[in-house]
């Protein structure tokens, strides 16, 4: 029997990355940050200066792209584009918005669907994203949907960005727009799977969220 897959979906700033990483550590599973894959494609498109509304140009870019995920000894996922580790360049506001726009394109989603399923082939993974429980792994053993109020999510992201120069209002507006994009796209929009468990992290500590999920995982096993 292959080890289970746990999916953690939800909007930006709901705490997915922190929780998924910690959960994976706790269970001895592999942590897969699928947002970083979309960001990797956006990074390359930005570098190449292509118009993301030009489907042929995007298709060509994807054909030439070498996108890989590798893991460090401490379980962190790194993204390699054409052999170069670009992970530290992926979490800027510009790449966030571009990744959200590009993630609405069918060619981009198709390209990543296969890669994500290959990464999960052996099980024993925590997958973080937007459509993990709905589209990529509909049979996942445990599905979580993390949510929080817009205000809480904006404040978390603002703290994370540190002295990036972005004001709180700008971060809030970026998150709001990105969620709207992610929820309203036709293909694999951000939404909770029917059989997912929703956890509102607005007033919970990381430890509280983790313990709730760990209990669910134990119950299902
Ligand atoms: O999780 P993140 O903020 O790093 O993701 C960046 C963008 O990528 C997000 O706005 C939407 C897109 N994305 C997606 O469409 N599907 C996923 N499974 C993960 C991310």
GROMACS .gro file of C-alpha atoms and ligand atoms in nm:
model
  241
    1UNK     CA    1   0.000   0.000   0.000
    2UNK     CA    2   0.136   0.344  -0.090
    3UNK     CA    3   0.162   0.602   0.188
    4UNK     CA    4  -0.120   0.860   0.195
    5UNK     CA    5  -0.136   1.201   0.035
    6UNK     CA    6  -0.257   1.499   0.236
    7UNK     CA    7  -0.380   1.806   0.051
    8UNK     CA    8  -0.383   2.157   0.192
    9UNK     CA    9  -0.566   2.414  -0.019
   10UNK     CA   10  -0.680   2.767   0.051
   11UNK     CA   11  -0.636   3.134  -0.037
   12UNK     CA   12  -0.310   3.331  -0.008
   13UNK     CA   13  -0.195   3.402   0.347
   14UNK     CA   14  -0.416   3.141   0.517
   15UNK     CA   15  -0.104   2.974   0.662
   16UNK     CA   16  -0.073   2.689   0.410
   17UNK     CA   17   0.304   2.701   0.372
   18UNK     CA   18   0.391   2.707   0.742
   19UNK     CA   19   0.135   2.441   0.830
   20UNK     CA   20   0.217   2.212   0.536
   21UNK     CA   21   0.588   2.226   0.605
   22UNK     CA   22   0.546   2.155   0.976
   23UNK     CA   23   0.293   1.880   0.913
   24UNK     CA   24   0.526   1.710   0.666
   25UNK     CA   25   0.809   1.725   0.923
   26UNK     CA   26   0.584   1.582   1.191
   27UNK     CA   27   0.474   1.289   0.974
   28UNK     CA   28   0.806   1.233   0.801
   29UNK     CA   29   0.637   1.313   0.467
   30UNK     CA   30   0.759   1.514   0.171
   31UNK     CA   31   0.636   1.872   0.147
   32UNK     CA   32   0.534   1.987  -0.202
   33UNK     CA   33   0.472   2.358  -0.259
   34UNK     CA   34   0.280   2.364  -0.588
   35UNK     CA   35   0.248   2.744  -0.585
   36UNK     CA   36   0.627   2.754  -0.628
   37UNK     CA   37   0.590   2.558  -0.954
   38UNK     CA   38   0.343   2.815  -1.090
   39UNK     CA   39   0.576   3.088  -0.967
   40UNK     CA   40   0.869   2.919  -1.146
   41UNK     CA   41   0.681   2.934  -1.476
   42UNK     CA   42   0.590   3.300  -1.410
   43UNK     CA   43   0.955   3.376  -1.331
   44UNK     CA   44   1.065   3.232  -1.664
   45UNK     CA   45   0.792   3.417  -1.857
   46UNK     CA   46   0.893   3.741  -1.688
   47UNK     CA   47   1.260   3.681  -1.772
   48UNK     CA   48   1.176   3.599  -2.132
   49UNK     CA   49   0.955   3.909  -2.153
   50UNK     CA   50   0.669   3.720  -2.313
   51UNK     CA   51   0.312   3.840  -2.327
   52UNK     CA   52   0.123   3.597  -2.103
   53UNK     CA   53  -0.196   3.650  -2.302
   54UNK     CA   54  -0.021   3.513  -2.610
   55UNK     CA   55  -0.105   3.144  -2.583
   56UNK     CA   56   0.140   3.036  -2.853
   57UNK     CA   57   0.427   3.216  -2.684
   58UNK     CA   58   0.337   3.055  -2.350
   59UNK     CA   59   0.315   2.712  -2.514
   60UNK     CA   60   0.659   2.757  -2.669
   61UNK     CA   61   0.799   2.869  -2.335
   62UNK     CA   62   0.659   2.557  -2.165
   63UNK     CA   63   0.801   2.330  -2.434
   64UNK     CA   64   1.148   2.469  -2.381
   65UNK     CA   65   1.123   2.494  -2.003
   66UNK     CA   66   1.306   2.256  -1.775
   67UNK     CA   67   1.124   2.273  -1.444
   68UNK     CA   68   1.237   2.058  -1.154
   69UNK     CA   69   1.163   2.032  -0.783
   70UNK     CA   70   1.439   1.910  -0.552
   71UNK     CA   71   1.453   1.879  -0.172
   72UNK     CA   72   1.721   1.983   0.075
   73UNK     CA   73   1.817   1.762   0.371
   74UNK     CA   74   1.590   1.964   0.599
   75UNK     CA   75   1.287   1.902   0.378
   76UNK     CA   76   1.266   2.241   0.202
   77UNK     CA   77   1.158   2.229  -0.163
   78UNK     CA   78   1.370   2.416  -0.416
   79UNK     CA   79   1.264   2.502  -0.771
   80UNK     CA   80   1.513   2.470  -1.057
   81UNK     CA   81   1.448   2.642  -1.388
   82UNK     CA   82   1.676   2.523  -1.667
   83UNK     CA   83   1.910   2.390  -1.400
   84UNK     CA   84   1.927   2.711  -1.196
   85UNK     CA   85   1.786   2.736  -0.842
   86UNK     CA   86   1.547   3.033  -0.857
   87UNK     CA   87   1.355   2.963  -0.533
   88UNK     CA   88   1.469   3.280  -0.357
   89UNK     CA   89   1.343   3.496  -0.644
   90UNK     CA   90   0.989   3.361  -0.652
   91UNK     CA   91   0.810   3.530  -0.366
   92UNK     CA   92   0.793   3.888  -0.491
   93UNK     CA   93   0.458   4.070  -0.541
   94UNK     CA   94   0.528   4.087  -0.916
   95UNK     CA   95   0.579   3.712  -0.952
   96UNK     CA   96   0.278   3.643  -0.723
   97UNK     CA   97   0.044   3.832  -0.952
   98UNK     CA   98   0.197   3.694  -1.271
   99UNK     CA   99   0.173   3.337  -1.135
  100UNK     CA  100  -0.193   3.394  -1.056
  101UNK     CA  101  -0.263   3.525  -1.407
  102UNK     CA  102  -0.072   3.244  -1.576
  103UNK     CA  103  -0.236   2.979  -1.358
  104UNK     CA  104  -0.566   3.052  -1.534
  105UNK     CA  105  -0.419   2.930  -1.866
  106UNK     CA  106  -0.515   2.572  -1.960
  107UNK     CA  107  -0.168   2.498  -2.109
  108UNK     CA  108   0.000   2.596  -1.784
  109UNK     CA  109  -0.237   2.388  -1.566
  110UNK     CA  110  -0.202   2.091  -1.800
  111UNK     CA  111   0.175   2.111  -1.789
  112UNK     CA  112   0.179   2.111  -1.408
  113UNK     CA  113  -0.090   1.848  -1.361
  114UNK     CA  114   0.139   1.572  -1.488
  115UNK     CA  115   0.438   1.694  -1.291
  116UNK     CA  116   0.241   1.718  -0.966
  117UNK     CA  117   0.097   1.369  -1.004
  118UNK     CA  118   0.442   1.230  -1.076
  119UNK     CA  119   0.576   1.396  -0.762
  120UNK     CA  120   0.297   1.231  -0.560
  121UNK     CA  121   0.329   0.887  -0.719
  122UNK     CA  122   0.487   0.723  -0.418
  123UNK     CA  123   0.259   0.888  -0.163
  124UNK     CA  124   0.376   1.010   0.177
  125UNK     CA  125   0.340   1.375   0.073
  126UNK     CA  126   0.175   1.693   0.191
  127UNK     CA  127   0.069   1.891  -0.117
  128UNK     CA  128  -0.004   2.260  -0.076
  129UNK     CA  129  -0.195   2.459  -0.341
  130UNK     CA  130  -0.536   2.567  -0.470
  131UNK     CA  131  -0.674   2.260  -0.649
  132UNK     CA  132  -0.493   1.975  -0.478
  133UNK     CA  133  -0.805   1.820  -0.323
  134UNK     CA  134  -1.042   1.905  -0.608
  135UNK     CA  135  -0.842   1.823  -0.923
  136UNK     CA  136  -0.489   1.695  -0.878
  137UNK     CA  137  -0.550   1.440  -0.600
  138UNK     CA  138  -0.926   1.383  -0.575
  139UNK     CA  139  -0.862   1.057  -0.384
  140UNK     CA  140  -0.628   1.208  -0.124
  141UNK     CA  141  -0.659   1.047   0.220
  142UNK     CA  142  -0.700   1.377   0.405
  143UNK     CA  143  -0.807   1.708   0.252
  144UNK     CA  144  -0.780   2.035   0.440
  145UNK     CA  145  -0.903   2.377   0.334
  146UNK     CA  146  -0.730   2.652   0.530
  147UNK     CA  147  -0.898   2.990   0.539
  148UNK     CA  148  -0.876   3.316   0.735
  149UNK     CA  149  -1.020   3.666   0.716
  150UNK     CA  150  -0.874   3.897   0.449
  151UNK     CA  151  -0.741   4.127   0.720
  152UNK     CA  152  -0.554   3.850   0.902
  153UNK     CA  153  -0.413   3.713   0.578
  154UNK     CA  154  -0.295   4.056   0.464
  155UNK     CA  155  -0.125   4.123   0.799
  156UNK     CA  156   0.055   3.787   0.791
  157UNK     CA  157   0.179   3.844   0.438
  158UNK     CA  158   0.282   4.200   0.526
  159UNK     CA  159   0.494   4.073   0.817
  160UNK     CA  160   0.643   3.801   0.596
  161UNK     CA  161   0.747   4.052   0.327
  162UNK     CA  162   0.944   4.248   0.591
  163UNK     CA  163   1.093   4.570   0.459
  164UNK     CA  164   0.991   4.515   0.098
  165UNK     CA  165   0.857   4.870   0.080
  166UNK     CA  166   0.498   4.751   0.024
  167UNK     CA  167   0.237   4.914   0.248
  168UNK     CA  168  -0.023   4.705   0.432
  169UNK     CA  169  -0.301   4.846   0.211
  170UNK     CA  170  -0.111   4.740  -0.101
  171UNK     CA  171  -0.052   4.391   0.033
  172UNK     CA  172  -0.423   4.365   0.122
  173UNK     CA  173  -0.526   4.477  -0.226
  174UNK     CA  174  -0.279   4.237  -0.395
  175UNK     CA  175  -0.414   3.943  -0.195
  176UNK     CA  176  -0.773   4.042  -0.261
  177UNK     CA  177  -0.714   4.066  -0.637
  178UNK     CA  178  -0.518   3.744  -0.650
  179UNK     CA  179  -0.790   3.553  -0.463
  180UNK     CA  180  -1.052   3.693  -0.695
  181UNK     CA  181  -0.846   3.570  -0.992
  182UNK     CA  182  -0.786   3.231  -0.835
  183UNK     CA  183  -1.151   3.180  -0.737
  184UNK     CA  184  -1.305   3.300  -1.062
  185UNK     CA  185  -1.094   3.120  -1.324
  186UNK     CA  186  -1.275   2.856  -1.524
  187UNK     CA  187  -1.027   2.577  -1.487
  188UNK     CA  188  -0.956   2.432  -1.141
  189UNK     CA  189  -1.059   2.742  -0.947
  190UNK     CA  190  -0.975   2.782  -0.581
  191UNK     CA  191  -1.258   2.613  -0.395
  192UNK     CA  192  -1.304   2.367  -0.118
  193UNK     CA  193  -1.345   2.000  -0.212
  194UNK     CA  194  -1.676   1.852  -0.094
  195UNK     CA  195  -1.494   1.609   0.131
  196UNK     CA  196  -1.238   1.858   0.270
  197UNK     CA  197  -1.229   1.981   0.628
  198UNK     CA  198  -1.230   2.361   0.656
  199UNK     CA  199  -1.018   2.521   0.927
  200UNK     CA  200  -1.039   2.895   0.987
  201UNK     CA  201  -0.692   2.994   1.107
  202UNK     CA  202  -0.782   3.359   1.185
  203UNK     CA  203  -0.769   3.311   1.561
  204UNK     CA  204  -0.571   2.990   1.592
  205UNK     CA  205  -0.200   2.943   1.663
  206UNK     CA  206   0.016   2.729   1.434
  207UNK     CA  207   0.028   2.463   1.705
  208UNK     CA  208  -0.352   2.455   1.732
  209UNK     CA  209  -0.398   2.414   1.357
  210UNK     CA  210  -0.130   2.145   1.343
  211UNK     CA  211  -0.280   1.949   1.626
  212UNK     CA  212  -0.627   1.959   1.465
  213UNK     CA  213  -0.486   1.824   1.137
  214UNK     CA  214  -0.269   1.563   1.311
  215UNK     CA  215  -0.580   1.432   1.488
  216UNK     CA  216  -0.765   1.406   1.158
  217UNK     CA  217  -0.476   1.221   0.999
  218UNK     CA  218  -0.460   0.977   1.294
  219UNK     CA  219  -0.838   0.914   1.272
  220UNK     CA  220  -0.823   0.835   0.900
  221UNK     CA  221  -0.532   0.593   0.928
  222LIG     O1  222   0.050   2.937  -0.318
  222LIG     P1  223   0.114   3.057  -0.392
  222LIG     O2  224   0.065   3.187  -0.339
  222LIG     O3  225   0.264   3.048  -0.393
  222LIG     O4  226   0.064   3.042  -0.545
  222LIG     C1  227   0.092   3.138  -0.643
  222LIG     C2  228  -0.018   3.138  -0.749
  222LIG     O5  229  -0.017   3.014  -0.820
  222LIG     C3  230  -0.161   3.150  -0.692
  222LIG     O6  231  -0.206   3.284  -0.689
  222LIG     C4  232  -0.244   3.067  -0.787
  222LIG     C5  233  -0.148   2.971  -0.848
  222LIG     N1  234  -0.165   2.832  -0.799
  222LIG     C6  235  -0.264   2.757  -0.859
  222LIG     O7  236  -0.337   2.807  -0.944
  222LIG     N2  237  -0.279   2.627  -0.825
  222LIG     C7  238  -0.201   2.572  -0.730
  222LIG     N3  239  -0.217   2.443  -0.699
  222LIG     C8  240  -0.103   2.649  -0.665
  222LIG     C9  241  -0.088   2.781  -0.702
   0.00000   0.00000   0.00000
